Amino acid sequence: MPIEQRERTLVLIKPDGIQRSLIGEIIRRYEQTGLKLVGLKFLIPSEKTVKEHYLSNEGWLKSVGEKSMAAYEKKCLKSPYQDPVKCGEDVLGRLIKYLTSGPMVVMVWQGNEAVGVIRKISGGTEPLTSDVGTIRGDLTIDSYALGDTDERAVRNLIHASGSVGEAEKEIKIWFQDEEILKYRLVQESILYDVNLDGILE
Ligand code: CDP
Ligand code: MG
């Protein structure tokens, strides 16, 4: 298989996505792109797995804090945090509560630029400011301010890997190699084949 068809990304439909009955709608949006579903599970994660998932990306604690503080600044508001790492640590604690609160759908999607395509459709972290047309922008309403006021995680329906490197590490946490299926989808010929010479009779 050519290299561009092999890129993989991890998606979690978080517990709020399940409780809002959005499993079908979310999968539909990803499926319509032409990407291929190669791994699928329904589970309640352990605290250990959630921790491992977020801490697998070096620097995540600091960057999540910096991003959250910058979002306040952009709206001319004051973040309740001064230190990005402290903010990141609190976010991790809240994420553990959030993601272990109920079942989640865990998926691996594969295809050309899978990481970027899935992030684009998922939308930015904060639903309040995610673009219209994205899953987070269209299907929910949470904000950093509301999450921080109530000392809970921002409920934004999904997780999607942020880079190819992140995806590789994250997929290993949730899936064994043999749980990722290798198969052909008929639509791949229209997406990727150089010649379209099998259509006309
Ligand atoms: O999920 P995404 O990659 O867009 O964002 P992140 O910066 O990697 O943060 C991971 C998750 O932490 C988010 O999806 C939110 O659910 C949560 N979060 C939060 O609860 N409060 C914040 N201030 C920032 C993030
Ligand atoms: Mg992230």
mmCIF file of C-alpha atoms and ligand atoms in Angstrom:
data_model
loop_
_atom_site.group_PDB
_atom_site.id
_atom_site.type_symbol
_atom_site.label_atom_id
_atom_site.label_comp_id
_atom_site.label_asym_id
_atom_site.label_seq_id
_atom_site.Cartn_x
_atom_site.Cartn_y
_atom_site.Cartn_z
ATOM 1 C CA MET A 1 0.000 0.000 0.000
ATOM 2 C CA PRO A 2 1.417 3.451 -0.904
ATOM 3 C CA ILE A 3 2.700 5.461 2.024
ATOM 4 C CA GLU A 4 0.025 8.195 1.818
ATOM 5 C CA GLN A 5 -2.711 5.633 2.407
ATOM 6 C CA ARG A 6 -1.100 4.363 5.600
ATOM 7 C CA GLU A 7 -1.412 7.398 7.886
ATOM 8 C CA ARG A 8 -3.435 6.561 11.004
ATOM 9 C CA THR A 9 -5.086 8.597 13.733
ATOM 10 C CA LEU A 10 -6.839 7.820 17.020
ATOM 11 C CA VAL A 11 -10.320 9.125 17.816
ATOM 12 C CA LEU A 12 -12.199 8.782 21.109
ATOM 13 C CA ILE A 13 -15.895 9.579 21.346
ATOM 14 C CA LYS A 14 -15.885 10.807 24.934
ATOM 15 C CA PRO A 15 -18.631 9.893 27.459
ATOM 16 C CA ASP A 16 -20.676 13.041 26.664
ATOM 17 C CA GLY A 17 -20.787 11.990 22.989
ATOM 18 C CA ILE A 18 -22.271 8.626 23.991
ATOM 19 C CA GLN A 19 -24.756 10.214 26.443
ATOM 20 C CA ARG A 20 -25.852 12.755 23.810
ATOM 21 C CA SER A 21 -26.630 9.892 21.352
ATOM 22 C CA LEU A 22 -24.094 11.236 18.870
ATOM 23 C CA ILE A 23 -22.147 8.032 18.081
ATOM 24 C CA GLY A 24 -23.771 7.625 14.668
ATOM 25 C CA GLU A 25 -23.558 11.305 13.730
ATOM 26 C CA ILE A 26 -19.876 11.540 14.665
ATOM 27 C CA ILE A 27 -18.896 8.337 12.850
ATOM 28 C CA ARG A 28 -20.947 9.458 9.808
ATOM 29 C CA ARG A 29 -18.945 12.680 9.525
ATOM 30 C CA TYR A 30 -15.607 10.862 9.630
ATOM 31 C CA GLU A 31 -16.769 8.030 7.374
ATOM 32 C CA GLN A 32 -18.000 10.424 4.673
ATOM 33 C CA THR A 33 -14.482 11.769 4.120
ATOM 34 C CA GLY A 34 -13.309 8.535 2.511
ATOM 35 C CA LEU A 35 -10.986 7.628 5.373
ATOM 36 C CA LYS A 36 -11.058 3.934 6.339
ATOM 37 C CA LEU A 37 -12.114 2.676 9.788
ATOM 38 C CA VAL A 38 -9.472 0.123 10.783
ATOM 39 C CA GLY A 39 -10.054 -0.209 14.549
ATOM 40 C CA LEU A 40 -13.170 0.077 16.713
ATOM 41 C CA LYS A 41 -13.891 -0.607 20.413
ATOM 42 C CA PHE A 42 -16.520 0.297 23.025
ATOM 43 C CA LEU A 43 -15.151 0.473 26.548
ATOM 44 C CA ILE A 44 -14.945 2.223 29.921
ATOM 45 C CA PRO A 45 -11.294 3.237 30.349
ATOM 46 C CA SER A 46 -9.233 2.900 33.514
ATOM 47 C CA GLU A 47 -7.640 5.910 35.193
ATOM 48 C CA LYS A 48 -4.242 4.443 34.285
ATOM 49 C CA THR A 49 -5.043 4.303 30.565
ATOM 50 C CA VAL A 50 -6.322 7.896 30.492
ATOM 51 C CA LYS A 51 -3.173 9.117 32.270
ATOM 52 C CA GLU A 52 -0.947 7.128 29.938
ATOM 53 C CA HIS A 53 -2.830 8.497 26.925
ATOM 54 C CA TYR A 54 -2.293 12.172 27.760
ATOM 55 C CA LEU A 55 1.180 11.810 29.260
ATOM 56 C CA SER A 56 2.421 9.860 26.204
ATOM 57 C CA ASN A 57 2.814 13.215 24.483
ATOM 58 C CA GLU A 58 5.824 14.893 26.018
ATOM 59 C CA GLY A 59 5.169 18.531 26.850
ATOM 60 C CA TRP A 60 1.372 18.103 26.753
ATOM 61 C CA LEU A 61 0.912 19.258 30.395
ATOM 62 C CA LYS A 62 2.566 22.601 29.635
ATOM 63 C CA SER A 63 1.108 23.102 26.172
ATOM 64 C CA VAL A 64 -2.470 22.409 27.279
ATOM 65 C CA GLY A 65 -2.001 25.021 30.029
ATOM 66 C CA GLU A 66 -0.496 27.574 27.638
ATOM 67 C CA LYS A 67 -3.287 27.043 25.112
ATOM 68 C CA SER A 68 -6.005 27.471 27.764
ATOM 69 C CA MET A 69 -4.399 30.634 29.167
ATOM 70 C CA ALA A 70 -3.993 32.115 25.674
ATOM 71 C CA ALA A 71 -7.692 31.462 24.976
ATOM 72 C CA TYR A 72 -8.643 33.655 27.955
ATOM 73 C CA GLU A 73 -6.263 36.392 26.803
ATOM 74 C CA LYS A 74 -7.735 36.362 23.300
ATOM 75 C CA LYS A 75 -11.153 37.138 24.786
ATOM 76 C CA CYS A 76 -9.621 39.866 27.024
ATOM 77 C CA LEU A 77 -10.419 37.730 30.085
ATOM 78 C CA LYS A 78 -8.166 36.673 32.948
ATOM 79 C CA SER A 79 -7.317 32.970 33.271
ATOM 80 C CA PRO A 80 -7.688 31.555 36.800
ATOM 81 C CA TYR A 81 -4.130 30.176 36.316
ATOM 82 C CA GLN A 82 -0.702 31.835 36.323
ATOM 83 C CA ASP A 83 1.367 28.717 35.739
ATOM 84 C CA PRO A 84 0.673 26.641 32.583
ATOM 85 C CA VAL A 85 2.013 23.417 34.139
ATOM 86 C CA LYS A 86 -0.302 23.783 37.182
ATOM 87 C CA CYS A 87 -3.175 24.411 34.765
ATOM 88 C CA GLY A 88 -2.166 21.296 32.777
ATOM 89 C CA GLU A 89 -2.042 19.164 35.947
ATOM 90 C CA ASP A 90 -5.538 20.267 36.929
ATOM 91 C CA VAL A 91 -6.805 19.570 33.406
ATOM 92 C CA LEU A 92 -5.358 16.041 33.586
ATOM 93 C CA GLY A 93 -7.158 15.384 36.900
ATOM 94 C CA ARG A 94 -10.415 16.631 35.406
ATOM 95 C CA LEU A 95 -9.913 14.577 32.238
ATOM 96 C CA ILE A 96 -9.476 11.404 34.302
ATOM 97 C CA LYS A 97 -12.866 12.035 35.961
ATOM 98 C CA TYR A 98 -14.477 12.911 32.620
ATOM 99 C CA LEU A 99 -13.224 9.995 30.547
ATOM 100 C CA THR A 100 -13.709 7.310 33.223
ATOM 101 C CA SER A 101 -17.305 8.448 33.866
ATOM 102 C CA GLY A 102 -18.862 6.130 31.267
ATOM 103 C CA PRO A 103 -18.353 4.189 28.043
ATOM 104 C CA MET A 104 -16.432 5.588 25.099
ATOM 105 C CA VAL A 105 -16.019 4.585 21.460
ATOM 106 C CA VAL A 106 -12.349 4.213 20.512
ATOM 107 C CA MET A 107 -11.413 4.241 16.820
ATOM 108 C CA VAL A 108 -8.511 4.243 14.401
ATOM 109 C CA TRP A 109 -9.029 5.942 11.021
ATOM 110 C CA GLN A 110 -6.595 5.509 8.148
ATOM 111 C CA GLY A 111 -5.857 7.242 4.835
ATOM 112 C CA ASN A 112 -4.275 10.261 3.172
ATOM 113 C CA GLU A 113 -3.469 12.932 5.796
ATOM 114 C CA ALA A 114 -5.745 11.119 8.276
ATOM 115 C CA VAL A 115 -4.501 13.151 11.267
ATOM 116 C CA GLY A 116 -5.149 16.544 9.653
ATOM 117 C CA VAL A 117 -8.442 15.562 8.037
ATOM 118 C CA ILE A 118 -9.853 14.246 11.323
ATOM 119 C CA ARG A 119 -8.652 17.314 13.300
ATOM 120 C CA LYS A 120 -10.236 19.653 10.714
ATOM 121 C CA ILE A 121 -13.612 17.927 10.971
ATOM 122 C CA SER A 122 -13.379 17.670 14.779
ATOM 123 C CA GLY A 123 -12.793 21.423 15.304
ATOM 124 C CA GLY A 124 -10.838 23.387 17.915
ATOM 125 C CA THR A 125 -10.694 22.318 21.558
ATOM 126 C CA GLU A 126 -13.261 24.784 22.938
ATOM 127 C CA PRO A 127 -16.756 24.192 21.490
ATOM 128 C CA LEU A 128 -17.714 27.853 22.047
ATOM 129 C CA THR A 129 -15.102 28.966 19.534
ATOM 130 C CA SER A 130 -14.736 25.867 17.305
ATOM 131 C CA ASP A 131 -15.567 26.554 13.657
ATOM 132 C CA VAL A 132 -19.106 26.148 12.360
ATOM 133 C CA GLY A 133 -19.341 22.908 10.397
ATOM 134 C CA THR A 134 -17.088 21.001 12.796
ATOM 135 C CA ILE A 135 -18.275 18.331 15.238
ATOM 136 C CA ARG A 136 -17.337 20.365 18.311
ATOM 137 C CA GLY A 137 -18.648 23.613 16.782
ATOM 138 C CA ASP A 138 -21.989 22.216 15.652
ATOM 139 C CA LEU A 139 -22.962 19.639 18.237
ATOM 140 C CA THR A 140 -22.153 21.095 21.647
ATOM 141 C CA ILE A 141 -21.747 24.355 23.593
ATOM 142 C CA ASP A 142 -19.135 24.127 26.353
ATOM 143 C CA SER A 143 -16.453 26.762 27.102
ATOM 144 C CA TYR A 144 -13.181 27.040 29.044
ATOM 145 C CA ALA A 145 -14.842 29.554 31.382
ATOM 146 C CA LEU A 146 -17.716 27.212 32.275
ATOM 147 C CA GLY A 147 -15.350 24.260 32.743
ATOM 148 C CA ASP A 148 -13.025 26.278 34.972
ATOM 149 C CA THR A 149 -15.881 27.790 37.025
ATOM 150 C CA ASP A 150 -17.226 24.327 37.781
ATOM 151 C CA GLU A 151 -13.718 22.835 38.106
ATOM 152 C CA ARG A 152 -14.394 20.180 35.496
ATOM 153 C CA ALA A 153 -13.059 19.258 32.049
ATOM 154 C CA VAL A 154 -14.317 20.998 28.934
ATOM 155 C CA ARG A 155 -16.878 18.576 27.472
ATOM 156 C CA ASN A 156 -16.085 18.593 23.789
ATOM 157 C CA LEU A 157 -17.353 15.188 22.597
ATOM 158 C CA ILE A 158 -14.140 13.829 21.058
ATOM 159 C CA HIS A 159 -10.414 13.370 21.202
ATOM 160 C CA ALA A 160 -8.418 13.294 17.958
ATOM 161 C CA SER A 161 -4.634 12.860 17.766
ATOM 162 C CA GLY A 162 -2.776 16.124 17.165
ATOM 163 C CA SER A 163 0.103 14.833 15.018
ATOM 164 C CA VAL A 164 1.350 11.650 13.345
ATOM 165 C CA GLY A 165 3.791 11.087 16.225
ATOM 166 C CA GLU A 166 1.046 11.538 18.839
ATOM 167 C CA ALA A 167 -1.203 9.173 16.893
ATOM 168 C CA GLU A 168 1.406 6.416 16.785
ATOM 169 C CA LYS A 169 1.918 6.569 20.558
ATOM 170 C CA GLU A 170 -1.786 6.844 21.359
ATOM 171 C CA ILE A 171 -2.888 3.968 19.100
ATOM 172 C CA LYS A 172 -0.446 1.644 20.919
ATOM 173 C CA ILE A 173 -2.129 2.515 24.239
ATOM 174 C CA TRP A 174 -5.633 1.530 23.105
ATOM 175 C CA PHE A 175 -5.018 -1.234 20.515
ATOM 176 C CA GLN A 176 -2.931 -4.377 20.081
ATOM 177 C CA ASP A 177 -1.361 -4.648 16.600
ATOM 178 C CA GLU A 178 -3.686 -7.477 15.589
ATOM 179 C CA GLU A 179 -6.765 -5.426 16.511
ATOM 180 C CA ILE A 180 -6.028 -3.013 13.651
ATOM 181 C CA LEU A 181 -7.620 -4.562 10.571
ATOM 182 C CA LYS A 182 -5.915 -4.658 7.196
ATOM 183 C CA TYR A 183 -8.416 -4.684 4.325
ATOM 184 C CA ARG A 184 -9.310 -2.929 1.078
ATOM 185 C CA LEU A 185 -12.292 -0.601 0.711
ATOM 186 C CA VAL A 186 -13.702 -0.498 -2.821
ATOM 187 C CA GLN A 187 -13.892 3.305 -2.699
ATOM 188 C CA GLU A 188 -10.124 3.507 -2.345
ATOM 189 C CA SER A 189 -9.728 2.980 -6.096
ATOM 190 C CA ILE A 190 -11.639 6.205 -6.849
ATOM 191 C CA LEU A 191 -9.752 8.082 -4.139
ATOM 192 C CA TYR A 192 -6.243 6.917 -4.908
ATOM 193 C CA ASP A 193 -5.805 4.991 -8.190
ATOM 194 C CA VAL A 194 -3.838 6.852 -10.852
ATOM 195 C CA ASN A 195 -6.078 5.638 -13.685
ATOM 196 C CA LEU A 196 -9.879 5.509 -13.585
ATOM 197 C CA ASP A 197 -10.084 2.938 -16.332
ATOM 198 C CA GLY A 198 -12.383 0.395 -14.703
ATOM 199 C CA ILE A 199 -15.590 2.461 -14.708
ATOM 200 C CA LEU A 200 -16.877 2.456 -18.311
ATOM 201 C CA GLU A 201 -18.283 -0.761 -19.830
HETATM 202 O O1 CDP B 1 -8.425 17.686 22.541
HETATM 203 P P1 CDP B 1 -7.494 18.732 21.977
HETATM 204 O O2 CDP B 1 -6.250 18.163 21.338
HETATM 205 O O3 CDP B 1 -8.229 19.687 21.087
HETATM 206 O O4 CDP B 1 -7.029 19.622 23.218
HETATM 207 P P2 CDP B 1 -5.827 19.467 24.272
HETATM 208 O O5 CDP B 1 -5.231 20.831 24.429
HETATM 209 O O6 CDP B 1 -4.914 18.345 23.918
HETATM 210 O O7 CDP B 1 -6.610 19.119 25.617
HETATM 211 C C1 CDP B 1 -7.111 17.827 25.833
HETATM 212 C C2 CDP B 1 -8.501 17.898 26.436
HETATM 213 O O8 CDP B 1 -8.434 18.479 27.722
HETATM 214 C C3 CDP B 1 -9.511 18.749 25.688
HETATM 215 O O9 CDP B 1 -10.100 18.082 24.599
HETATM 216 C C4 CDP B 1 -10.517 19.086 26.776
HETATM 217 O O10 CDP B 1 -11.471 18.061 26.941
HETATM 218 C C5 CDP B 1 -9.643 19.124 28.030
HETATM 219 N N1 CDP B 1 -9.313 20.494 28.494
HETATM 220 C C6 CDP B 1 -9.970 21.001 29.614
HETATM 221 O O11 CDP B 1 -10.815 20.330 30.183
HETATM 222 N N2 CDP B 1 -9.674 22.249 30.091
HETATM 223 C C7 CDP B 1 -8.756 22.998 29.487
HETATM 224 N N3 CDP B 1 -8.489 24.199 29.956
HETATM 225 C C8 CDP B 1 -8.087 22.511 28.352
HETATM 226 C C9 CDP B 1 -8.382 21.252 27.874
HETATM 227 MG MG MG B 2 -4.609 17.154 22.194
#
